[in-house]
mmCIF file of C-alpha atoms and ligand atoms in Angstrom:
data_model
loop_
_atom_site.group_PDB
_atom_site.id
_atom_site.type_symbol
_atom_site.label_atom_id
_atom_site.label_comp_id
_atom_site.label_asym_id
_atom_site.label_seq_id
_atom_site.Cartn_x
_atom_site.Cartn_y
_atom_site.Cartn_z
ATOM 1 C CA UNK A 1 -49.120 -60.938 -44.586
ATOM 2 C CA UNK A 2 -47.792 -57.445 -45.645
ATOM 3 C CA UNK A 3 -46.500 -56.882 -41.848
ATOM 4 C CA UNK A 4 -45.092 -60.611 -42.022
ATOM 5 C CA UNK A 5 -43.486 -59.381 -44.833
ATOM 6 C CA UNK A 6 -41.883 -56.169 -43.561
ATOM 7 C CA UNK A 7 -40.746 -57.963 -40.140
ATOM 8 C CA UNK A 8 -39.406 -60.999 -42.146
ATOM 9 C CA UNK A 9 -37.029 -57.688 -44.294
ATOM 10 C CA UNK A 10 -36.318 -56.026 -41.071
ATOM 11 C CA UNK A 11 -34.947 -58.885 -39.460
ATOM 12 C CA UNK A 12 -33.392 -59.954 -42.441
ATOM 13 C CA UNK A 13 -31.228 -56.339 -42.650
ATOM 14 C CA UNK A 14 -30.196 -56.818 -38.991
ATOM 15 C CA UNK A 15 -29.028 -59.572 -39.516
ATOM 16 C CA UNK A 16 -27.132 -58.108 -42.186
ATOM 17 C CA UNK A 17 -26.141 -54.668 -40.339
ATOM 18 C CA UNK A 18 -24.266 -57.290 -37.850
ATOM 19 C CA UNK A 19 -22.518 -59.044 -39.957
ATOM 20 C CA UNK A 20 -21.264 -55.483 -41.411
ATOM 21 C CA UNK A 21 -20.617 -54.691 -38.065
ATOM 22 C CA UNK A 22 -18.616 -57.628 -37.615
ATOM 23 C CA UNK A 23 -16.339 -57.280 -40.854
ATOM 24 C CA UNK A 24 -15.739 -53.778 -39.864
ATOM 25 C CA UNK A 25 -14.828 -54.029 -36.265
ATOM 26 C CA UNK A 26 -12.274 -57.185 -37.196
ATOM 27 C CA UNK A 27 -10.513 -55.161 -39.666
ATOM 28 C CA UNK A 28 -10.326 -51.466 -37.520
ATOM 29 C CA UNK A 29 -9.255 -54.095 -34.614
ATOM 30 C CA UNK A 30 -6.364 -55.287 -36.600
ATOM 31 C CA UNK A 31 -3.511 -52.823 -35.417
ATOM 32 C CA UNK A 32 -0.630 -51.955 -38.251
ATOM 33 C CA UNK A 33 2.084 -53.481 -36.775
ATOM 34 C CA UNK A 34 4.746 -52.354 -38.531
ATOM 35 C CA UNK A 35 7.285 -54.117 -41.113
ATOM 36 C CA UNK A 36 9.631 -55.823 -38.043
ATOM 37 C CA UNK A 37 6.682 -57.458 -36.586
ATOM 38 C CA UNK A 38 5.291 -58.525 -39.759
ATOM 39 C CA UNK A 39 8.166 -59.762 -40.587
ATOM 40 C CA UNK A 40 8.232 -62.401 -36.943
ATOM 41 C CA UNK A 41 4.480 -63.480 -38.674
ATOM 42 C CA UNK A 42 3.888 -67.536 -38.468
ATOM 43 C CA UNK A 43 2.040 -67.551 -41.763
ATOM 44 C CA UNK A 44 5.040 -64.796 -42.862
ATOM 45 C CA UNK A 45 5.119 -66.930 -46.069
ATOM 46 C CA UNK A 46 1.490 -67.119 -46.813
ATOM 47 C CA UNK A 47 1.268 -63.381 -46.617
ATOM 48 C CA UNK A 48 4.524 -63.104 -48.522
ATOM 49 C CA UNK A 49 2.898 -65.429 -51.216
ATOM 50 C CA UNK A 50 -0.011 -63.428 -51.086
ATOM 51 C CA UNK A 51 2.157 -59.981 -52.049
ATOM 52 C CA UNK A 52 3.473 -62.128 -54.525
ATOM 53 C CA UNK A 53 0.521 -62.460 -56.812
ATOM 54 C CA UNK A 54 -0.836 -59.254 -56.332
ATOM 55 C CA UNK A 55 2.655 -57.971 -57.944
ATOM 56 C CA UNK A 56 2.097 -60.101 -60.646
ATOM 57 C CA UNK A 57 -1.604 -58.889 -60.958
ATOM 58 C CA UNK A 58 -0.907 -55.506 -60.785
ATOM 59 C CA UNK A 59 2.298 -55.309 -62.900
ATOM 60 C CA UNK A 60 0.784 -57.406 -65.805
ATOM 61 C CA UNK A 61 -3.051 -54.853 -65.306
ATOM 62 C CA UNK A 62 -1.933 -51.257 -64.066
ATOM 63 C CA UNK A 63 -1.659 -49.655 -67.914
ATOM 64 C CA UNK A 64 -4.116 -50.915 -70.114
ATOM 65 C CA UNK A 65 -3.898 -50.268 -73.322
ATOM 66 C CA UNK A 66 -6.924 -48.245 -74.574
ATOM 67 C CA UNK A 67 -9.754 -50.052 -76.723
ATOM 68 C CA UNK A 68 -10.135 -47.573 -79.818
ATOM 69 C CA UNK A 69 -8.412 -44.495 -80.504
ATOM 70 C CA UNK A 70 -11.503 -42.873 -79.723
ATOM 71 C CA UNK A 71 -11.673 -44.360 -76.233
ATOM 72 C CA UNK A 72 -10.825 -41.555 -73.836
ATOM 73 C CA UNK A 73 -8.147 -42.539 -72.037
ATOM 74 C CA UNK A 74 -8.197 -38.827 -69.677
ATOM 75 C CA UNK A 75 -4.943 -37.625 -71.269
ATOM 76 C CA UNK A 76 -3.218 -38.057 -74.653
ATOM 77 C CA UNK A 77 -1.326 -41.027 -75.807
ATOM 78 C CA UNK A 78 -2.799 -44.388 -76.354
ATOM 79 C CA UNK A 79 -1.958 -45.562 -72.950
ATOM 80 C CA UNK A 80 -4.550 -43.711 -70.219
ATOM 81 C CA UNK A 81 -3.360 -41.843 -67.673
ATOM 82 C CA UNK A 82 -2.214 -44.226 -64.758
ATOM 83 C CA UNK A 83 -5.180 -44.056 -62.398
ATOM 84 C CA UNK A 84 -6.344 -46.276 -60.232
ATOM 85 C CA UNK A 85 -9.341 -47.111 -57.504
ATOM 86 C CA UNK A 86 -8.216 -49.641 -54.893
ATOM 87 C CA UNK A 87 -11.923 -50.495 -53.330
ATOM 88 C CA UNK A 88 -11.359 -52.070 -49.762
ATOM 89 C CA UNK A 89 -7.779 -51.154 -49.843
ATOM 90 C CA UNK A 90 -7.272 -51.955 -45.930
ATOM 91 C CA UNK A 91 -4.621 -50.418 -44.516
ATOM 92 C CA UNK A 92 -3.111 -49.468 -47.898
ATOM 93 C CA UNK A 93 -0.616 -52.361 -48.519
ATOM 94 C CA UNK A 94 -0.521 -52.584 -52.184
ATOM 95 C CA UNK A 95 0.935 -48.633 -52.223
ATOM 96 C CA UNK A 96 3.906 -49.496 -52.805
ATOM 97 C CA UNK A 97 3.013 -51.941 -55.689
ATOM 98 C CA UNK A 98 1.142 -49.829 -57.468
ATOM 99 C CA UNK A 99 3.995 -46.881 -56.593
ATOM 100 C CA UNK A 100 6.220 -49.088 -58.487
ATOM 101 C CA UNK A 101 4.257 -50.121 -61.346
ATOM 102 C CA UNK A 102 4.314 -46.407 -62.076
ATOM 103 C CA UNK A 103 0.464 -45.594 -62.005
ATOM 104 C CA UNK A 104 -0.037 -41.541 -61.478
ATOM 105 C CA UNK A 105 -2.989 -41.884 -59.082
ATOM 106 C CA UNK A 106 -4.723 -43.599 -56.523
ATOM 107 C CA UNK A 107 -7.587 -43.607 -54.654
ATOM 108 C CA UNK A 108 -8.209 -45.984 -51.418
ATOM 109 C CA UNK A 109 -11.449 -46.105 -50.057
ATOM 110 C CA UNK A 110 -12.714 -48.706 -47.383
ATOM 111 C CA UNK A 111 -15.366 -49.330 -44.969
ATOM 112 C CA UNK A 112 -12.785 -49.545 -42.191
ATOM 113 C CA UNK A 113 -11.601 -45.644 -41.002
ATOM 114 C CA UNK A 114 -8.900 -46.902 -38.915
ATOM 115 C CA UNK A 115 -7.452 -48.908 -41.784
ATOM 116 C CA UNK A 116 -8.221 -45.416 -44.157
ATOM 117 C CA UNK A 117 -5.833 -43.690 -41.244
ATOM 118 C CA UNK A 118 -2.991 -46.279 -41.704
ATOM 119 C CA UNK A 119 -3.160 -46.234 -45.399
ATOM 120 C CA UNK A 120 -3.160 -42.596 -45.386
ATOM 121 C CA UNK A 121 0.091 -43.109 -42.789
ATOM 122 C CA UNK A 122 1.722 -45.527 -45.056
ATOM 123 C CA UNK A 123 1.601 -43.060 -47.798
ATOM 124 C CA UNK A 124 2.811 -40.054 -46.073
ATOM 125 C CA UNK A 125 6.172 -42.331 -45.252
ATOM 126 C CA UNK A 126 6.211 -43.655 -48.922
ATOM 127 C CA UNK A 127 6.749 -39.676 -49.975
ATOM 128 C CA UNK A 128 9.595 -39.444 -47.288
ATOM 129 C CA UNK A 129 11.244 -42.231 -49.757
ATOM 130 C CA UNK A 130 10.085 -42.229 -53.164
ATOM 131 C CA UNK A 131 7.890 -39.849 -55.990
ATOM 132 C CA UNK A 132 4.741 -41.405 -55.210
ATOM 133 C CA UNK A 133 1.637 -41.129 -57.347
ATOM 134 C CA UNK A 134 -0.661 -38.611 -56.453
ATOM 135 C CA UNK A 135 -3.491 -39.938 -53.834
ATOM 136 C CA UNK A 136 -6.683 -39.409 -52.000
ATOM 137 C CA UNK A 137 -8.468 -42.022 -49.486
ATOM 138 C CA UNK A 138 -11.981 -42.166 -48.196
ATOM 139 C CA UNK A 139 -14.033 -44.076 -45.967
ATOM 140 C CA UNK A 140 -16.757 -45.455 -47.429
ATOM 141 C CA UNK A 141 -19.304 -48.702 -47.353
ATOM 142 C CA UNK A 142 -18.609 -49.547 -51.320
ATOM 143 C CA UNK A 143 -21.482 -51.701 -51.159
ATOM 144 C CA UNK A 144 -24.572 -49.513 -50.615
ATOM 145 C CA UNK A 145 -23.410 -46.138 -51.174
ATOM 146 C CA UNK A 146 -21.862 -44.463 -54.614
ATOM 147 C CA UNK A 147 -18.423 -43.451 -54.789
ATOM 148 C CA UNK A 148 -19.768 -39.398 -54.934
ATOM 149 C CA UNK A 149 -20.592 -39.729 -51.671
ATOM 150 C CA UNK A 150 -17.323 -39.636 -50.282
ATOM 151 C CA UNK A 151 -15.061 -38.214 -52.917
ATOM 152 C CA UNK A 152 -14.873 -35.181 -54.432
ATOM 153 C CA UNK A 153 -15.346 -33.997 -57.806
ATOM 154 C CA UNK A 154 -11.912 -33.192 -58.532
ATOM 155 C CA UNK A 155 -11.399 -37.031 -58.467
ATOM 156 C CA UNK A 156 -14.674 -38.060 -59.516
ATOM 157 C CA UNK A 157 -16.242 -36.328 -62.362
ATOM 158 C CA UNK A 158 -19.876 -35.547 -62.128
ATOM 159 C CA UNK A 159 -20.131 -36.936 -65.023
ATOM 160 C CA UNK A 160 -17.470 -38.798 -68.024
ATOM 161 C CA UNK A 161 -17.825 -35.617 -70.037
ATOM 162 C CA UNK A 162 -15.980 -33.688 -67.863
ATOM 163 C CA UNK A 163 -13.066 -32.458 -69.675
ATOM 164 C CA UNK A 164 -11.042 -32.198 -67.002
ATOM 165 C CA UNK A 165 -10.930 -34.880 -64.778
ATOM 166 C CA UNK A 166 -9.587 -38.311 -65.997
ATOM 167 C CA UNK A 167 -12.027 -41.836 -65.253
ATOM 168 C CA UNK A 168 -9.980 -44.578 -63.888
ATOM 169 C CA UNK A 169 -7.695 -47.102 -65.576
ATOM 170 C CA UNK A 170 -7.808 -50.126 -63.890
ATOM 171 C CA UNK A 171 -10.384 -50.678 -60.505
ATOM 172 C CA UNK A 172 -8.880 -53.428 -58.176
ATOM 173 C CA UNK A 173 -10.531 -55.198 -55.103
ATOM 174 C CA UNK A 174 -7.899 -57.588 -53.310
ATOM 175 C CA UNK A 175 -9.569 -60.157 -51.256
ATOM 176 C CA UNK A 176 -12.377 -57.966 -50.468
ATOM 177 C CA UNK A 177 -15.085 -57.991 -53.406
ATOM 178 C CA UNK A 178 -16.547 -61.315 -51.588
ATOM 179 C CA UNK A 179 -18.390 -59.674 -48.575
ATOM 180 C CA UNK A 180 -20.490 -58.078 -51.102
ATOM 181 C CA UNK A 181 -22.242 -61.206 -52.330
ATOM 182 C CA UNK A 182 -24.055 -60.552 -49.100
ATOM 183 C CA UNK A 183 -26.968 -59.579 -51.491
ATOM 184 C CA UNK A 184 -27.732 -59.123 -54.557
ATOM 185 C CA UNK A 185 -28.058 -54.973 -53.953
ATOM 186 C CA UNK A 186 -24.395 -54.848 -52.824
ATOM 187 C CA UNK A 187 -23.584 -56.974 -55.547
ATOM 188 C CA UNK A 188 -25.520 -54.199 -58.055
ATOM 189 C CA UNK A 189 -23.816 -51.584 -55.949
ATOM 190 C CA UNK A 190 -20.344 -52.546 -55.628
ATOM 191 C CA UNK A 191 -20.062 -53.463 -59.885
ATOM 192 C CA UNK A 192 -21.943 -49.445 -60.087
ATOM 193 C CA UNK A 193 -18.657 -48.122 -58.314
ATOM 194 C CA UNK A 194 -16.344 -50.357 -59.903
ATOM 195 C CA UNK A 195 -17.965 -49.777 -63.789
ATOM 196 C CA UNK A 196 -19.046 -46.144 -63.327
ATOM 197 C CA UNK A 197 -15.822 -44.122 -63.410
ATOM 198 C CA UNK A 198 -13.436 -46.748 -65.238
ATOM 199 C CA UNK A 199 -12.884 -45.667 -68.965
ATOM 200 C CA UNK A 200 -13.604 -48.188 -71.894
ATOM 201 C CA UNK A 201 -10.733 -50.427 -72.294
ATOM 202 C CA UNK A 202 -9.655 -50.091 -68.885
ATOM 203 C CA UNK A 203 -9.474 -53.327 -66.300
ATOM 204 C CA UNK A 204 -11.204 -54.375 -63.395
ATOM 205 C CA UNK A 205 -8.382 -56.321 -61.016
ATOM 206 C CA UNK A 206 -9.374 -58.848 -57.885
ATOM 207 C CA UNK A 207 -8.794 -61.754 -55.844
ATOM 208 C CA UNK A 208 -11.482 -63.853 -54.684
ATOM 209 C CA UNK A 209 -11.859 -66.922 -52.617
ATOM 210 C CA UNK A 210 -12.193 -70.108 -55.127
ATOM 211 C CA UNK A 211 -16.501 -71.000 -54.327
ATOM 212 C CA UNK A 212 -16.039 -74.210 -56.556
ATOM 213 C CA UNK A 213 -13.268 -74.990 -54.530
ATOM 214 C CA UNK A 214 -14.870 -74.609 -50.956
ATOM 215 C CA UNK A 215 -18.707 -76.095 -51.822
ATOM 216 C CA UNK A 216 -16.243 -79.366 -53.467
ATOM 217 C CA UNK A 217 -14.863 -79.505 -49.569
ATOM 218 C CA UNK A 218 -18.159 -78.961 -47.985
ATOM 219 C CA UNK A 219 -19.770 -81.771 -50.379
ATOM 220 C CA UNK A 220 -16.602 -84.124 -49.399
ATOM 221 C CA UNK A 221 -17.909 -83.948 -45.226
ATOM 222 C CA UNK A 222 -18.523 -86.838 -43.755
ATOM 223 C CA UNK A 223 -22.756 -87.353 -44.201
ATOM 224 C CA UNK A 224 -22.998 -87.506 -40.613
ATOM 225 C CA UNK A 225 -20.934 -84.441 -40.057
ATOM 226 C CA UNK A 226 -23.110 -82.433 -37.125
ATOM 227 C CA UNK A 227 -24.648 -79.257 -39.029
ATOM 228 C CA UNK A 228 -22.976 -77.276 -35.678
ATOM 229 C CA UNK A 229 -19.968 -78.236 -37.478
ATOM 230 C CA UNK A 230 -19.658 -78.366 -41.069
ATOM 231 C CA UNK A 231 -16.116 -76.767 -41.662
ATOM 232 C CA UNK A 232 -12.300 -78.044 -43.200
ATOM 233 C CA UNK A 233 -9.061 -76.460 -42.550
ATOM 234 C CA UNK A 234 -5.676 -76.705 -41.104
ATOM 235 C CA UNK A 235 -3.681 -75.434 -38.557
ATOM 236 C CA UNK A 236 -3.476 -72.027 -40.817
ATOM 237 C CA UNK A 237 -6.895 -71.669 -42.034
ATOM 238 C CA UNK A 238 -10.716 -72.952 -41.353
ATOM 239 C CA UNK A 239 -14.192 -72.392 -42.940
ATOM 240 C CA UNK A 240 -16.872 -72.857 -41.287
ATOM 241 C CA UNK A 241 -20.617 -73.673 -43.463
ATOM 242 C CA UNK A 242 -23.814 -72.905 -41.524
ATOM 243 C CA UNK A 243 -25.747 -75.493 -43.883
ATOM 244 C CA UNK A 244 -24.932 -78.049 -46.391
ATOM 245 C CA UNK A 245 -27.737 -77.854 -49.049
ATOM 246 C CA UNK A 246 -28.818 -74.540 -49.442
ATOM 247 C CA UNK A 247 -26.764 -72.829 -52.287
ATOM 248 C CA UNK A 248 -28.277 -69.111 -52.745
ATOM 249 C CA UNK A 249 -26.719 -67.129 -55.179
ATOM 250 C CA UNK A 250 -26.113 -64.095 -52.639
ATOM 251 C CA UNK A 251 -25.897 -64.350 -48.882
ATOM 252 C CA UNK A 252 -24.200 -67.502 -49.109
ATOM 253 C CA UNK A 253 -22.366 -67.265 -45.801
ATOM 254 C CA UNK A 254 -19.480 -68.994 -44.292
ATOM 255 C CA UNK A 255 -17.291 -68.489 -41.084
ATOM 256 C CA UNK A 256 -13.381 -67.748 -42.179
ATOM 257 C CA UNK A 257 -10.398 -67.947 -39.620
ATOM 258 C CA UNK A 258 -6.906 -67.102 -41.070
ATOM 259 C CA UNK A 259 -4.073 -67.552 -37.940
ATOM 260 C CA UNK A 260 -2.604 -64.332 -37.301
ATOM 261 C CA UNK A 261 -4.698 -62.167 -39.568
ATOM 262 C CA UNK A 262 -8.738 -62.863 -39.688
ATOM 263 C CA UNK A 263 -10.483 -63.897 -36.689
ATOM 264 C CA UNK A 264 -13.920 -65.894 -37.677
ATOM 265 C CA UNK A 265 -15.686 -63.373 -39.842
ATOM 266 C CA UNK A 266 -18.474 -63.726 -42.041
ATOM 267 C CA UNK A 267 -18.049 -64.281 -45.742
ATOM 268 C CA UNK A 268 -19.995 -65.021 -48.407
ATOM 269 C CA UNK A 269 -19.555 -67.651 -51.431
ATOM 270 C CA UNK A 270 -19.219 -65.758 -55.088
ATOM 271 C CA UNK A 271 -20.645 -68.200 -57.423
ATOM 272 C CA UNK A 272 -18.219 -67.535 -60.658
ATOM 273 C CA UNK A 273 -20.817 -68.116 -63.326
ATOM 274 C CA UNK A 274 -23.556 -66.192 -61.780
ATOM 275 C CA UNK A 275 -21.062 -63.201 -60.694
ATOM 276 C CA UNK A 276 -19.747 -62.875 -64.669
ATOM 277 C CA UNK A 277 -23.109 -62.620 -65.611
ATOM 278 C CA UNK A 278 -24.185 -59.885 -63.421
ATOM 279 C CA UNK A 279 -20.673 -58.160 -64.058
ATOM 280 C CA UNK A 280 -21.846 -58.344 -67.809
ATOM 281 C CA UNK A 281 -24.637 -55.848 -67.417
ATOM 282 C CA UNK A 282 -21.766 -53.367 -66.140
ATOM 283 C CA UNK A 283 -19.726 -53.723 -69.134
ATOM 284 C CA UNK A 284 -17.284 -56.048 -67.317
ATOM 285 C CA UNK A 285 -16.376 -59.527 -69.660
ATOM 286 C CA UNK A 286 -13.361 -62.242 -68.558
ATOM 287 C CA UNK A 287 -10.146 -61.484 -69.390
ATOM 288 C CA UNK A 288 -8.186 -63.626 -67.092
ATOM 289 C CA UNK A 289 -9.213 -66.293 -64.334
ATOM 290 C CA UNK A 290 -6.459 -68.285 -62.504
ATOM 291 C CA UNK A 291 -6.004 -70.418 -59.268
ATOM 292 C CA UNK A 292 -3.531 -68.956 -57.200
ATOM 293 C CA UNK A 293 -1.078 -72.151 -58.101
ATOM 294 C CA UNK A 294 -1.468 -71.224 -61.295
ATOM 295 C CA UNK A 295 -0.300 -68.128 -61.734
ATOM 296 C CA UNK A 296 2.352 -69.596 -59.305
ATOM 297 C CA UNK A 297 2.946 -72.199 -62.037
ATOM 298 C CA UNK A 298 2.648 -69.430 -64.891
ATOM 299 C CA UNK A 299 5.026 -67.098 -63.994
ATOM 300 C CA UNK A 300 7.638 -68.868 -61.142
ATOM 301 C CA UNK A 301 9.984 -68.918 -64.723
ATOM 302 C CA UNK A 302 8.865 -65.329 -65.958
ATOM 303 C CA UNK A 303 12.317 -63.115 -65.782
ATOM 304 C CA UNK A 304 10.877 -60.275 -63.763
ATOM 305 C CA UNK A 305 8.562 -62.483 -61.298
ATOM 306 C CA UNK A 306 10.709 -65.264 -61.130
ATOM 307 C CA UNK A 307 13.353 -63.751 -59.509
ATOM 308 C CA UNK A 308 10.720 -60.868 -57.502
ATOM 309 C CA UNK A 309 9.871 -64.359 -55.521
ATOM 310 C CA UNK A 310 13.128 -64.363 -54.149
ATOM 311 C CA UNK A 311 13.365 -60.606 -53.260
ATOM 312 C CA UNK A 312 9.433 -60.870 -51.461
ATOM 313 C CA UNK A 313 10.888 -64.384 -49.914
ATOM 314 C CA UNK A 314 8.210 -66.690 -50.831
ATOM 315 C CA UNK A 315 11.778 -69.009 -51.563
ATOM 316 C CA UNK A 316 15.150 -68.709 -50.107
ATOM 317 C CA UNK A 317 18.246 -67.898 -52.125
ATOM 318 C CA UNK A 318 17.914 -72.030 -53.219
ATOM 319 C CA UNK A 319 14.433 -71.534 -54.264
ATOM 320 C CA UNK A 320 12.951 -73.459 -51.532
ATOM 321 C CA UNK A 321 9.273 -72.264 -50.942
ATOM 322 C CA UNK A 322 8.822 -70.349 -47.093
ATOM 323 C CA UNK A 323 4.998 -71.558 -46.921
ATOM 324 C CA UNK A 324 4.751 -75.275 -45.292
ATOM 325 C CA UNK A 325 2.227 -77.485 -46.848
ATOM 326 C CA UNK A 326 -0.555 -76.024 -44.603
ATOM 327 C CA UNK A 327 0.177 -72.288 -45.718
ATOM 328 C CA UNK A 328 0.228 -73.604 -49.197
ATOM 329 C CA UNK A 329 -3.509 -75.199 -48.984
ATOM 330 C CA UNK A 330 -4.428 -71.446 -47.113
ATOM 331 C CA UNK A 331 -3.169 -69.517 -50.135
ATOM 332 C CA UNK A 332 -4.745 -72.091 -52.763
ATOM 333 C CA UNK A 333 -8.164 -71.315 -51.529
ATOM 334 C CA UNK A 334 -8.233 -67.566 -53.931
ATOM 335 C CA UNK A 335 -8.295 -67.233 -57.115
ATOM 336 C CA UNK A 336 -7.107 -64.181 -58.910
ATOM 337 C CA UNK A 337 -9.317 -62.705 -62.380
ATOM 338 C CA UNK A 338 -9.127 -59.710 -64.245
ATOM 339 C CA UNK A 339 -12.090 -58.530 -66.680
HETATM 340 N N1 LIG B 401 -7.309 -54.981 -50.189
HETATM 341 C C1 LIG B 401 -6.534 -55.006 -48.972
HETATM 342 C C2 LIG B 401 -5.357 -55.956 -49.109
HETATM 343 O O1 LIG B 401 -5.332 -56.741 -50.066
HETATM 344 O O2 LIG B 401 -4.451 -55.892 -48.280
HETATM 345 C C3 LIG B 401 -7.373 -55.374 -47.744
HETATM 346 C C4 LIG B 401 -7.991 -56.745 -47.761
HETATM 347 S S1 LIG B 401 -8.884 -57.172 -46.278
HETATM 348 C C5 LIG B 401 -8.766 -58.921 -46.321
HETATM 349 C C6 LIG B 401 -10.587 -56.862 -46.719
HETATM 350 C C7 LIG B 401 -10.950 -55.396 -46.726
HETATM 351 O O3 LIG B 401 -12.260 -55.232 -47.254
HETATM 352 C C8 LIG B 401 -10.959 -54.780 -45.326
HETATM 353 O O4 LIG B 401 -10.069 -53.684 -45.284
HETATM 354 C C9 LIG B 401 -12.406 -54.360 -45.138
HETATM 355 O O5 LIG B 401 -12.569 -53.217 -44.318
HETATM 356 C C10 LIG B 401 -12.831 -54.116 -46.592
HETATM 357 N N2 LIG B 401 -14.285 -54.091 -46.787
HETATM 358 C C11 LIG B 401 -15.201 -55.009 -46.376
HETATM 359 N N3 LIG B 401 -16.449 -54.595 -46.676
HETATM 360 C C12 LIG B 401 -16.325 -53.385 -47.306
HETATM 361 C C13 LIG B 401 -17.260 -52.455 -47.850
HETATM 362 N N4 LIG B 401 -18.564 -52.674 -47.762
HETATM 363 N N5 LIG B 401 -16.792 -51.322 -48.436
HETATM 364 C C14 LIG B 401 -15.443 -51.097 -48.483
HETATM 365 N N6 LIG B 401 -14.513 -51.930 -47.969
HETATM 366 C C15 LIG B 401 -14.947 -53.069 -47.397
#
């Protein structure tokens, strides 16, 4: 039984180690292709859209005000010090946001090393421009190894006592916490980085893909939809279920294609209720959980996202949206929280 046992684990891992390998090889496959080329994008929209609410996100979360005066906040003030971790920050595309939300410092790290190389190329032409915060990148699997492992001390302190060296402000994982409901471990693992070096009071920023939302569209399948074929989509997007009744809280994989950007990779559901709950034995508690045509809705009037639509041309000069109605369903699958 024991040996049942282990083989029953090991295959289990491999099967796990290749869909790793899968996630990583997609994402170092995906060349930066620069702004002009980005730019000639058929979902262009979507990922404009996309930029959109992560502005919003980050604006409204980068300086959190701290929770007591006795909160250490890594500097003086009552306001922190501006630092941020950016887990799975790809090829460092939300620089720029963060740049201009006026954070101090940043830290990428990703599983992806040829996506670390871009970011760390992206930032060494946002210097040429602008005063950028200070920042440091590292390649690293977030979701079975600590943060120590690849950073150094002079951004992570051995320990929060250190005098010296200020925890972070605000942690944010954009579109990328989801391939760590793989298991339960690299759920454990990934809230460990996320909680461990983020000061009291500070935020913990991320967009997820909308699990009520999805397992409502697998339920609405035809019943004698073939099990070799239990996915929904559109000409932008499709998800692809391996089975219809089996809900696990971890490992609850699906098959995502995104036209132009993700080529069928495995993904896993986050089950909200069972995710807040595990983030609660971190320290982590809801602060702010919205479909992405909601915050859409919440802040297409705001004065300072309103008009930051027009200027990332999600609308035209006449306010007429740059996502057709297939784009639109794409970008309505996430959902965007803060805790
Ligand atoms: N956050 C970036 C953004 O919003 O543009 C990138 C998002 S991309 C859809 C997902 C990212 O998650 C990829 O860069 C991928 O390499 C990263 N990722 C997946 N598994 C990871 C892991 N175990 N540790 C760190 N990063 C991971």
């Amino acid at each position: 039984d024991e040996r049942d046992n282990d083989m029953d684990e090991q295959r289990r891992n491999a099967k796990r180690s290749r869909d790793v390998g899968l996630v990583v090889e997609h994402y170092n496959a995906r060349p930066e292709v620069g702004v002009r080329q980005r730019r000639e994008s058929p979902i262009i929209g979507l990922r404009n859209f996309n930029n959109w609410v992560k502005s919003v996100l980050i604006t409204r979360f980068a300086h959190p005000a701290l929770a007591k005066a006795t909160d250490r906040g890594g500097g003086r003030g009552t306001k922190g010090r501006g630092k941020v971790l950016d887990m799975g920050c790809g090829k460092g595309g939300d620089l720029s946001k963060w740049a201009k939300a006026r954070i101090r410092e940043y830290v990428g790290v990703d599983i992806a090393a040829v996506s670390v190389a871009q970011a760390k190329g992206r930032y060494d032409s946002l210097m040429q421009n602008t005063r950028p915060p200070f920042a440091e990148f590292a390649t690293l699997d977030c979701y079975t190894k600590p943060l120590t492992s690849a950073l150094p001390l002079n951004i992570l302190p051995s320990s929060l006592d250190h005098p010296d060296v200020a925890p972070f402000d605000v942690v944010s994982m954009q579109f990328c916490m989801h391939y760590a409901f793989e298991s339960i471990e690299k759920a454990r693992c990934m809230l460990e980085n996320a909680s461990r070096w983020l000061r009291k009071g500070g935020v913990f920023v991320g967009t997820i893909p909308n699990a009520e939302q999805l397992l409502q569209r697998l339920d609405a399948l035809p019943p004698d939809t073939p099990s070799s074929d239990l996915s929904f989509g559109n000409s932008v997007y499709k998800i692809r279920f391996e089975n219809r009744t089996s809900r696990p809280l971890y490992g609850h994989r699906y098959w995502f294609f995104l036209r132009d950007a993700v080529e069928d990779v495995p993904e896993y559901i986050v089950h909200w209720d069972n995710f807040v709950q595990l983030a609660a034995e971190y320290g982590f508690y809801p602060l702010y959980k919205r479909e992405f045509h909601e915050v859409f809705e919440e802040h297409q009037e705001h004065p300072e996202f309103g008009p930051l639509m027009e200027r990332m041309k999600v609308v035209d000069k006449d306010g007429e949206s740059q996502m057709d109605e297939d784009q639109w369903e794409a970008v309505n699958i996430y959902i965007a929280f803060a805790m």
